[in-house]
Tab-separated table of C-alpha atoms in Angstrom:
chain	number	residue	atom	x	y	z
A	1	MET	CA	79.211	-89.900	66.879
A	2	ALA	CA	82.444	-91.466	65.714
A	3	ASP	CA	85.380	-91.411	68.105
A	4	HIS	CA	87.887	-88.758	66.978
A	5	TYR	CA	90.865	-90.929	67.850
A	6	GLN	CA	89.494	-93.836	65.817
A	7	THR	CA	88.742	-91.466	62.939
A	8	LEU	CA	92.415	-90.443	62.762
A	9	GLY	CA	93.665	-93.947	63.591
A	10	VAL	CA	95.708	-92.878	66.624
A	11	GLU	CA	95.819	-93.908	70.277
A	12	ARG	CA	94.237	-91.726	72.962
A	13	ASP	CA	97.696	-90.856	74.314
A	14	ALA	CA	99.016	-89.828	70.882
A	15	THR	CA	101.300	-86.801	70.780
A	16	ASP	CA	100.434	-83.600	68.896
A	17	GLU	CA	102.913	-84.526	66.171
A	18	GLU	CA	101.422	-88.023	65.736
A	19	ILE	CA	97.949	-86.527	65.405
A	20	LYS	CA	99.176	-84.004	62.847
A	21	ARG	CA	100.912	-86.678	60.725
A	22	ALA	CA	97.830	-88.899	60.780
A	23	TYR	CA	95.624	-86.000	59.744
A	24	LYS	CA	97.821	-84.961	56.817
A	25	LYS	CA	97.919	-88.509	55.495
A	26	LEU	CA	94.149	-88.984	55.662
A	27	ALA	CA	93.346	-85.485	54.396
A	28	ARG	CA	95.366	-86.101	51.218
A	29	GLN	CA	93.769	-89.532	50.806
A	30	TYR	CA	90.139	-88.430	51.124
A	31	HIS	CA	90.236	-84.820	49.863
A	32	PRO	CA	87.177	-84.240	47.585
A	33	ASP	CA	89.362	-82.794	44.851
A	34	MET	CA	91.322	-86.035	44.771
A	35	ASN	CA	88.094	-88.091	44.705
A	36	PRO	CA	85.666	-86.208	42.425
A	37	GLY	CA	82.116	-87.473	42.656
A	38	ASP	CA	82.864	-89.821	45.548
A	39	SER	CA	80.423	-88.794	48.288
A	40	SER	CA	81.818	-91.330	50.763
A	41	ALA	CA	85.309	-89.825	50.403
A	42	GLU	CA	83.847	-86.354	50.968
A	43	THR	CA	82.099	-87.527	54.114
A	44	ARG	CA	85.267	-89.209	55.354
A	45	PHE	CA	87.289	-86.031	54.680
A	46	LYS	CA	84.862	-83.947	56.750
A	47	GLU	CA	85.068	-86.444	59.623
A	48	VAL	CA	88.879	-86.359	59.510
A	49	ALA	CA	88.928	-82.543	59.442
A	50	ALA	CA	86.459	-82.318	62.355
A	51	ALA	CA	88.467	-84.804	64.441
A	52	TYR	CA	91.709	-82.917	63.817
A	53	GLU	CA	90.169	-79.547	64.727
A	54	VAL	CA	89.279	-80.942	68.163
A	55	LEU	CA	92.381	-83.000	68.932
A	56	ALA	CA	94.833	-80.340	67.715
A	57	ASP	CA	93.502	-77.875	70.299
A	58	ARG	CA	94.580	-78.773	73.842
A	59	ASP	CA	91.562	-77.253	75.592
A	60	ARG	CA	89.051	-78.826	73.216
A	61	ARG	CA	90.895	-82.157	73.386
A	62	ALA	CA	90.788	-82.083	77.185
A	63	ARG	CA	87.034	-81.446	77.139
A	64	TYR	CA	86.569	-84.232	74.606
A	65	ASP	CA	88.615	-86.696	76.684
A	66	ARG	CA	86.556	-85.858	79.769
A	67	PHE	CA	83.040	-85.459	78.420
A	68	GLY	CA	83.095	-87.126	74.988
A	69	THR	CA	82.390	-83.752	73.369
A	70	ASP	CA	84.302	-80.496	73.019
A	71	ALA	CA	81.212	-78.305	73.277
A	72	PRO	CA	81.693	-75.688	76.070
A	73	GLY	CA	77.989	-75.490	76.869
A	74	ALA	CA	74.684	-77.204	76.311
A	75	GLY	CA	73.881	-78.596	72.912
A	76	ASP	CA	71.267	-77.519	70.395
A	77	PRO	CA	67.877	-78.106	72.074
A	78	PHE	CA	66.459	-78.925	68.644
A	79	GLY	CA	69.010	-81.689	68.048
A	80	GLY	CA	70.420	-79.849	65.028
A	81	GLY	CA	67.054	-79.855	63.315
A	82	ILE	CA	66.600	-76.094	63.347
A	83	GLY	CA	69.753	-75.656	61.259
A	84	ASP	CA	68.368	-78.074	58.683
A	85	ILE	CA	65.133	-76.095	58.554
A	86	PHE	CA	66.931	-72.788	57.908
A	87	GLU	CA	69.172	-74.406	55.322
A	88	ALA	CA	66.218	-75.887	53.483
A	89	PHE	CA	64.459	-72.522	53.205
A	90	PHE	CA	67.301	-69.985	53.189
A	91	GLY	CA	70.475	-71.861	52.295
A	92	GLY	CA	72.062	-71.326	55.725
A	93	THR	CA	71.416	-71.429	59.457
A	94	GLY	CA	70.647	-67.753	59.801
A	95	PHE	CA	72.754	-67.585	62.971
A	96	GLY	CA	76.280	-66.968	61.653
A	97	GLY	CA	78.995	-69.022	63.399
A	98	GLN	CA	80.617	-71.952	61.603
A	99	THR	CA	77.934	-72.623	59.004
A	100	GLN	CA	78.145	-70.724	55.761
A	101	GLY	CA	75.348	-68.653	54.317
A	102	ARG	CA	74.094	-68.938	50.771
A	103	THR	CA	77.496	-68.612	49.165
A	104	GLY	CA	81.116	-68.123	50.119
A	105	ARG	CA	83.588	-69.822	52.383
A	106	PRO	CA	82.591	-70.810	55.916
A	107	ARG	CA	83.250	-68.351	58.706
A	108	GLY	CA	85.726	-69.576	61.306
A	109	GLU	CA	84.659	-70.880	64.696
A	110	ASP	CA	84.250	-68.683	67.772
A	111	ILE	CA	86.737	-69.600	70.504
A	112	GLU	CA	86.733	-69.097	74.271
A	113	ALA	CA	89.406	-68.246	76.824
A	114	HIS	CA	89.693	-67.099	80.459
A	115	ILE	CA	91.565	-64.199	81.992
A	116	ASP	CA	92.354	-63.785	85.704
A	117	LEU	CA	92.377	-60.237	87.099
A	118	ASP	CA	93.191	-58.584	90.404
A	119	LEU	CA	90.869	-56.010	91.985
A	120	GLU	CA	93.372	-53.309	91.022
A	121	ASP	CA	92.928	-54.274	87.353
A	122	VAL	CA	89.172	-53.853	87.713
A	123	VAL	CA	89.499	-50.410	89.310
A	124	PHE	CA	92.215	-48.942	87.091
A	125	GLY	CA	91.935	-51.014	83.888
A	126	GLY	CA	94.890	-51.815	81.641
A	127	GLU	CA	96.020	-54.427	79.141
A	128	ARG	CA	96.617	-58.142	79.537
A	129	ASP	CA	98.114	-60.718	77.165
A	130	ILE	CA	96.094	-63.851	76.522
A	131	LYS	CA	97.343	-66.978	74.741
A	132	VAL	CA	94.997	-69.186	72.725
A	133	ARG	CA	95.384	-72.133	70.380
A	134	THR	CA	93.392	-71.388	67.280
A	135	ALA	CA	93.141	-71.907	63.542
A	136	VAL	CA	95.264	-69.419	61.591
A	137	ARG	CA	95.878	-68.892	57.904
A	138	CYS	CA	98.253	-71.448	56.417
A	139	GLU	CA	101.401	-69.590	55.376
A	140	PRO	CA	102.711	-71.918	52.589
A	141	CYS	CA	99.456	-71.698	50.620
A	142	ASP	CA	98.409	-68.249	51.903
A	143	GLY	CA	95.111	-69.711	53.026
A	144	SER	CA	94.050	-70.997	49.629
A	145	GLY	CA	94.466	-74.695	50.494
A	146	ALA	CA	96.335	-75.303	47.218
A	147	ALA	CA	99.947	-76.478	47.117
A	148	PRO	CA	102.577	-73.809	46.350
A	149	ASP	CA	102.852	-72.926	42.622
A	150	THR	CA	99.308	-74.233	42.046
A	151	ARG	CA	95.986	-72.500	42.148
A	152	PRO	CA	92.401	-73.535	42.829
A	153	VAL	CA	90.294	-74.055	39.706
A	154	VAL	CA	86.695	-73.037	39.082
A	155	CYS	CA	84.220	-75.631	40.308
A	156	ASP	CA	82.548	-77.440	37.393
A	157	GLU	CA	79.394	-78.157	39.398
A	158	CYS	CA	78.416	-74.583	40.257
A	159	GLY	CA	80.461	-72.654	37.688
A	160	GLY	CA	82.226	-70.697	40.413
A	161	THR	CA	79.081	-69.288	42.054
A	162	GLY	CA	79.242	-71.543	45.094
A	163	GLN	CA	75.514	-72.226	44.700
A	164	VAL	CA	73.457	-74.940	43.119
A	165	ARG	CA	69.919	-73.965	42.142
A	166	ARG	CA	67.181	-76.512	41.715
A	167	VAL	CA	63.733	-76.105	40.202
A	168	ARG	CA	60.864	-78.329	41.262
A	169	GLN	CA	57.162	-78.378	40.693
A	170	SER	CA	54.690	-77.858	43.527
A	171	VAL	CA	51.014	-77.130	43.914
A	172	LEU	CA	51.971	-73.450	43.862
A	173	GLY	CA	53.914	-73.787	40.640
A	174	GLN	CA	57.655	-73.831	40.080
A	175	MET	CA	59.848	-73.322	43.160
A	176	VAL	CA	63.529	-72.469	42.940
A	177	THR	CA	65.779	-73.407	45.852
A	178	ALA	CA	69.434	-72.531	46.215
A	179	SER	CA	71.950	-74.313	48.413
A	180	ALA	CA	75.705	-74.351	48.834
A	181	CYS	CA	77.490	-76.454	46.247
A	182	ARG	CA	78.469	-79.753	47.864
A	183	THR	CA	81.383	-80.282	45.486
A	184	CYS	CA	83.269	-77.106	46.489
A	185	GLY	CA	81.561	-76.436	49.820
A	186	GLY	CA	80.281	-73.061	48.583
A	187	ALA	CA	83.749	-71.725	47.777
A	188	GLY	CA	83.232	-71.805	43.991
A	189	GLU	CA	86.652	-73.409	43.527
A	190	ARG	CA	88.209	-76.852	43.617
A	191	ILE	CA	91.700	-77.782	44.749
A	192	GLU	CA	93.421	-80.279	42.520
A	193	THR	CA	96.673	-80.385	44.497
A	194	PRO	CA	96.126	-79.820	48.236
A	195	CYS	CA	98.755	-78.053	50.316
A	196	ASP	CA	100.909	-80.522	52.281
A	197	GLU	CA	100.954	-78.295	55.356
A	198	CYS	CA	97.197	-77.870	55.866
A	199	GLY	CA	95.798	-80.743	53.790
A	200	GLY	CA	93.731	-78.348	51.686
A	201	LEU	CA	91.957	-76.577	54.567
A	202	GLY	CA	93.869	-73.337	54.171
A	203	ARG	CA	94.511	-73.102	57.893
A	204	THR	CA	96.637	-74.659	60.618
A	205	ILE	CA	96.454	-74.805	64.415
A	206	GLU	CA	98.886	-72.534	66.253
A	207	GLN	CA	99.214	-70.614	69.512
A	208	ARG	CA	98.606	-66.886	69.256
A	209	THR	CA	98.901	-64.062	71.795
A	210	TYR	CA	96.345	-61.248	71.830
A	211	LYS	CA	96.206	-58.101	73.937
A	212	VAL	CA	92.984	-57.680	75.881
A	213	GLU	CA	91.943	-54.206	76.995
A	214	VAL	CA	90.483	-54.550	80.490
A	215	PRO	CA	87.458	-52.232	80.850
A	216	VAL	CA	87.364	-50.429	84.207
A	217	GLY	CA	84.569	-51.682	86.435
A	218	VAL	CA	84.359	-55.130	84.811
A	219	ASP	CA	82.891	-57.720	87.169
A	220	ASP	CA	83.674	-61.359	87.862
A	221	GLY	CA	81.841	-63.582	85.369
A	222	THR	CA	81.719	-60.944	82.619
A	223	THR	CA	82.430	-62.103	79.062
A	224	LEU	CA	84.349	-59.820	76.710
A	225	ARG	CA	83.911	-60.210	72.941
A	226	LEU	CA	86.871	-59.570	70.646
A	227	GLY	CA	85.491	-59.468	67.137
A	228	GLY	CA	87.569	-61.145	64.437
A	229	ARG	CA	90.008	-62.768	66.890
A	230	GLY	CA	88.595	-66.278	66.633
A	231	ALA	CA	89.544	-69.111	64.272
A	232	VAL	CA	90.091	-68.244	60.626
A	233	GLY	CA	87.665	-69.905	58.241
A	234	MET	CA	88.715	-72.642	55.848
A	235	ARG	CA	90.307	-71.545	52.552
A	236	GLY	CA	90.064	-67.825	53.205
A	237	GLY	CA	86.856	-67.750	55.244
A	238	ALA	CA	86.341	-64.881	57.689
A	239	GLN	CA	87.531	-65.155	61.272
A	240	GLY	CA	85.192	-65.961	64.129
A	241	ASP	CA	85.207	-64.091	67.418
A	242	LEU	CA	87.127	-64.571	70.655
A	243	TYR	CA	85.096	-64.631	73.865
A	244	VAL	CA	87.120	-63.935	77.013
A	245	HIS	CA	85.537	-64.943	80.346
A	246	VAL	CA	86.681	-62.737	83.242
A	247	ARG	CA	87.616	-64.159	86.633
A	248	VAL	CA	88.509	-61.719	89.444
A	249	ARG	CA	90.728	-63.005	92.231
A	250	PRO	CA	89.571	-62.389	95.833
A	251	HIS	CA	91.274	-59.387	97.446
A	252	PRO	CA	92.882	-59.900	100.881
A	253	ILE	CA	91.278	-56.746	102.335
A	254	PHE	CA	88.343	-55.483	100.271
A	255	HIS	CA	85.291	-57.225	98.895
A	256	ARG	CA	83.012	-55.821	96.232
A	257	ASP	CA	79.373	-54.875	96.817
A	258	GLY	CA	78.048	-53.558	93.520
A	259	ASP	CA	80.393	-50.679	92.722
A	260	ASP	CA	81.280	-50.137	96.389
A	261	LEU	CA	84.251	-51.673	98.149
A	262	VAL	CA	83.756	-52.868	101.733
A	263	HIS	CA	86.335	-53.492	104.471
A	264	ALA	CA	85.679	-54.787	107.991
A	265	LEU	CA	88.366	-52.949	109.990
A	266	TYR	CA	89.245	-54.355	113.409
A	267	VAL	CA	90.098	-51.488	115.803
A	268	PRO	CA	91.384	-51.965	119.387
A	269	PHE	CA	88.798	-51.066	122.047
A	270	THR	CA	91.147	-48.454	123.480
A	271	GLN	CA	91.106	-46.509	120.207
A	272	VAL	CA	87.330	-46.541	119.870
A	273	ALA	CA	86.997	-45.566	123.532
A	274	LEU	CA	89.482	-42.689	123.412
A	275	GLY	CA	89.349	-41.817	119.727
A	276	ALA	CA	92.160	-42.068	117.176
A	277	GLU	CA	93.418	-40.704	113.878
A	278	LEU	CA	94.681	-43.478	111.592
A	279	SER	CA	96.505	-43.602	108.272
A	280	TYR	CA	94.292	-45.831	106.127
A	281	GLU	CA	95.473	-47.371	102.833
A	282	THR	CA	92.957	-47.313	99.985
A	283	LEU	CA	93.650	-48.592	96.466
A	284	ASP	CA	94.361	-44.969	95.514
A	285	GLY	CA	96.807	-44.325	98.348
A	286	ALA	CA	96.772	-43.298	102.015
A	287	GLU	CA	93.790	-41.469	103.509
A	288	THR	CA	93.188	-40.184	107.045
A	289	LEU	CA	90.543	-42.104	109.000
A	290	VAL	CA	89.288	-40.297	112.121
A	291	ILE	CA	87.782	-42.553	114.812
A	292	PRO	CA	85.710	-40.385	117.198
A	293	ARG	CA	85.596	-41.198	120.941
A	294	GLY	CA	82.952	-43.783	121.751
A	295	THR	CA	82.658	-45.222	118.229
A	296	GLU	CA	80.582	-48.396	118.371
A	297	SER	CA	81.128	-51.657	116.549
A	298	GLY	CA	79.207	-51.610	113.256
A	299	THR	CA	79.802	-47.905	112.582
A	300	VAL	CA	80.522	-47.305	108.885
A	301	PHE	CA	82.862	-44.619	107.534
A	302	ARG	CA	82.663	-43.789	103.851
A	303	PHE	CA	85.360	-42.608	101.436
A	304	ARG	CA	83.615	-41.104	98.422
A	305	ASN	CA	84.732	-42.161	94.919
A	306	ARG	CA	87.261	-44.690	96.177
A	307	GLY	CA	85.353	-47.745	94.972
A	308	VAL	CA	84.910	-49.394	91.566
A	309	PRO	CA	84.284	-47.240	88.458
A	310	HIS	CA	80.762	-47.323	87.064
A	311	VAL	CA	80.703	-49.299	83.815
A	312	GLN	CA	77.703	-47.312	82.599
A	313	GLY	CA	78.347	-43.638	83.254
A	314	ARG	CA	80.980	-41.613	85.038
A	315	GLY	CA	82.349	-41.699	88.550
A	316	ARG	CA	83.081	-44.480	90.984
A	317	GLY	CA	81.430	-46.202	93.893
A	318	ASP	CA	82.498	-45.595	97.492
A	319	LEU	CA	84.791	-47.357	99.926
A	320	ARG	CA	82.892	-48.339	103.069
A	321	VAL	CA	84.920	-49.065	106.212
A	322	GLU	CA	82.936	-50.948	108.849
A	323	ILE	CA	84.372	-50.751	112.352
A	324	VAL	CA	84.663	-53.961	114.368
A	325	VAL	CA	85.753	-53.413	117.989
A	326	ASP	CA	88.648	-55.766	118.695
A	327	VAL	CA	88.453	-56.936	122.334
A	328	PRO	CA	91.568	-58.785	123.534
A	329	ASP	CA	91.044	-62.313	124.826
A	330	GLU	CA	94.466	-62.542	126.466
A	331	LEU	CA	95.912	-60.041	128.952
A	332	ASP	CA	99.105	-60.046	130.961
A	333	GLU	CA	98.977	-59.276	134.673
A	334	GLU	CA	99.790	-55.580	134.314
A	335	GLN	CA	97.121	-55.055	131.625
A	336	GLU	CA	94.494	-56.891	133.684
A	337	ASN	CA	95.260	-54.804	136.763
A	338	LEU	CA	94.907	-51.586	134.762
A	339	LEU	CA	91.526	-52.693	133.441
A	340	ARG	CA	90.359	-53.627	136.945
A	341	GLU	CA	91.345	-50.170	138.201
A	342	LEU	CA	89.368	-48.638	135.320
A	343	ALA	CA	86.330	-50.799	136.099
A	344	GLU	CA	86.522	-49.848	139.777
A	345	ALA	CA	86.806	-46.156	138.943
A	346	ARG	CA	83.703	-46.434	136.714
A	347	GLY	CA	81.774	-48.469	139.298
A	348	GLU	CA	81.483	-51.470	136.998
A	349	GLU	CA	81.319	-55.003	138.356
A	350	VAL	CA	83.718	-57.517	136.785
A	351	ALA	CA	84.638	-61.132	137.539
A	352	GLU	CA	87.212	-61.791	140.225
A	353	PRO	CA	90.622	-63.049	139.108
A	354	GLY	CA	90.330	-66.667	138.054
A	355	GLN	CA	86.501	-66.524	138.154
A	356	GLY	CA	85.796	-66.641	134.466
A	357	LEU	CA	83.145	-68.879	132.921
A	358	PHE	CA	85.474	-71.880	132.694
A	359	SER	CA	86.427	-71.545	136.341
A	360	ARG	CA	82.750	-71.409	137.430
A	361	ILE	CA	81.913	-74.548	135.429
A	362	LYS	CA	84.918	-76.348	136.912
A	363	SER	CA	83.972	-75.399	140.487
A	364	ALA	CA	80.429	-76.720	139.973
A	365	PHE	CA	81.799	-80.241	139.597
A	366	THR	CA	84.201	-80.119	142.555
């Protein structure tokens, strides 16, 4: 695969403006409508357009600089061969995406983005703005790819159908195959004077802001699909889709277990011994938490319908509060004396002052 920077004739540290200028120059030079019948110019134009699509997008450029490819995931396990098979028999890949079907302009690429949410967003939902760099319709040519005050003309090769049909003989008789016209790329039109802004592609790379509706109950790692919010296709092709990958920030108090929320609440041993009534803050507001006398560590109290909403169906999970008895490891003299009096009153044996484990180990070596 040719290096995108070499294809555009720029250095790897080239600015966005330098990349754009190089692309415009080469796109005008090798545009198929400026080089009719020249297959090498057509190939060169496609390479230039592909290189610009990657390097004009900061995220895709960063992936390319790091990995040598801008693909977000694994490649085609068939090495691209399966697309050739579908095209040979059906005139298209059969999978949608960037490749066109039998006729018409190519659909735009799908794009990806990430959105970071707090647990409160997951529980109560809402809207978030997301910024993406994507291909949008070129304004000067209104997406046609033709320079202002000019119009595309009907393709001589396919007569405006976007298809070229071929008849060949086989052992089964005559077979008719149809494929996208290579001269016009299936659009049915040629551009004699390409637009200076987009180089005849009918689209430019810009930053756009979209509003994303956060579904209640969405989990970390979920992918949301926004239909028709991806890159616009070349010369009026339909838009691809936008896939938004959800990342949920850790909460300082609660962690999620399915649709339940869980909190390990440390409670002083005096409160579990004598009982207490606490004001407990949930995501929905304050609730009363009653700690009965003698509550043991590991006891779980449950607040119904104070967890995460169920994505499928109504209602919410619960909030589970797990009690952890908090035993102090440092006491002042007055507190220690009070505890010793309590131990004596209950007939419980305790270590003498200064006779803790460390003291016993120290005395063994003296």
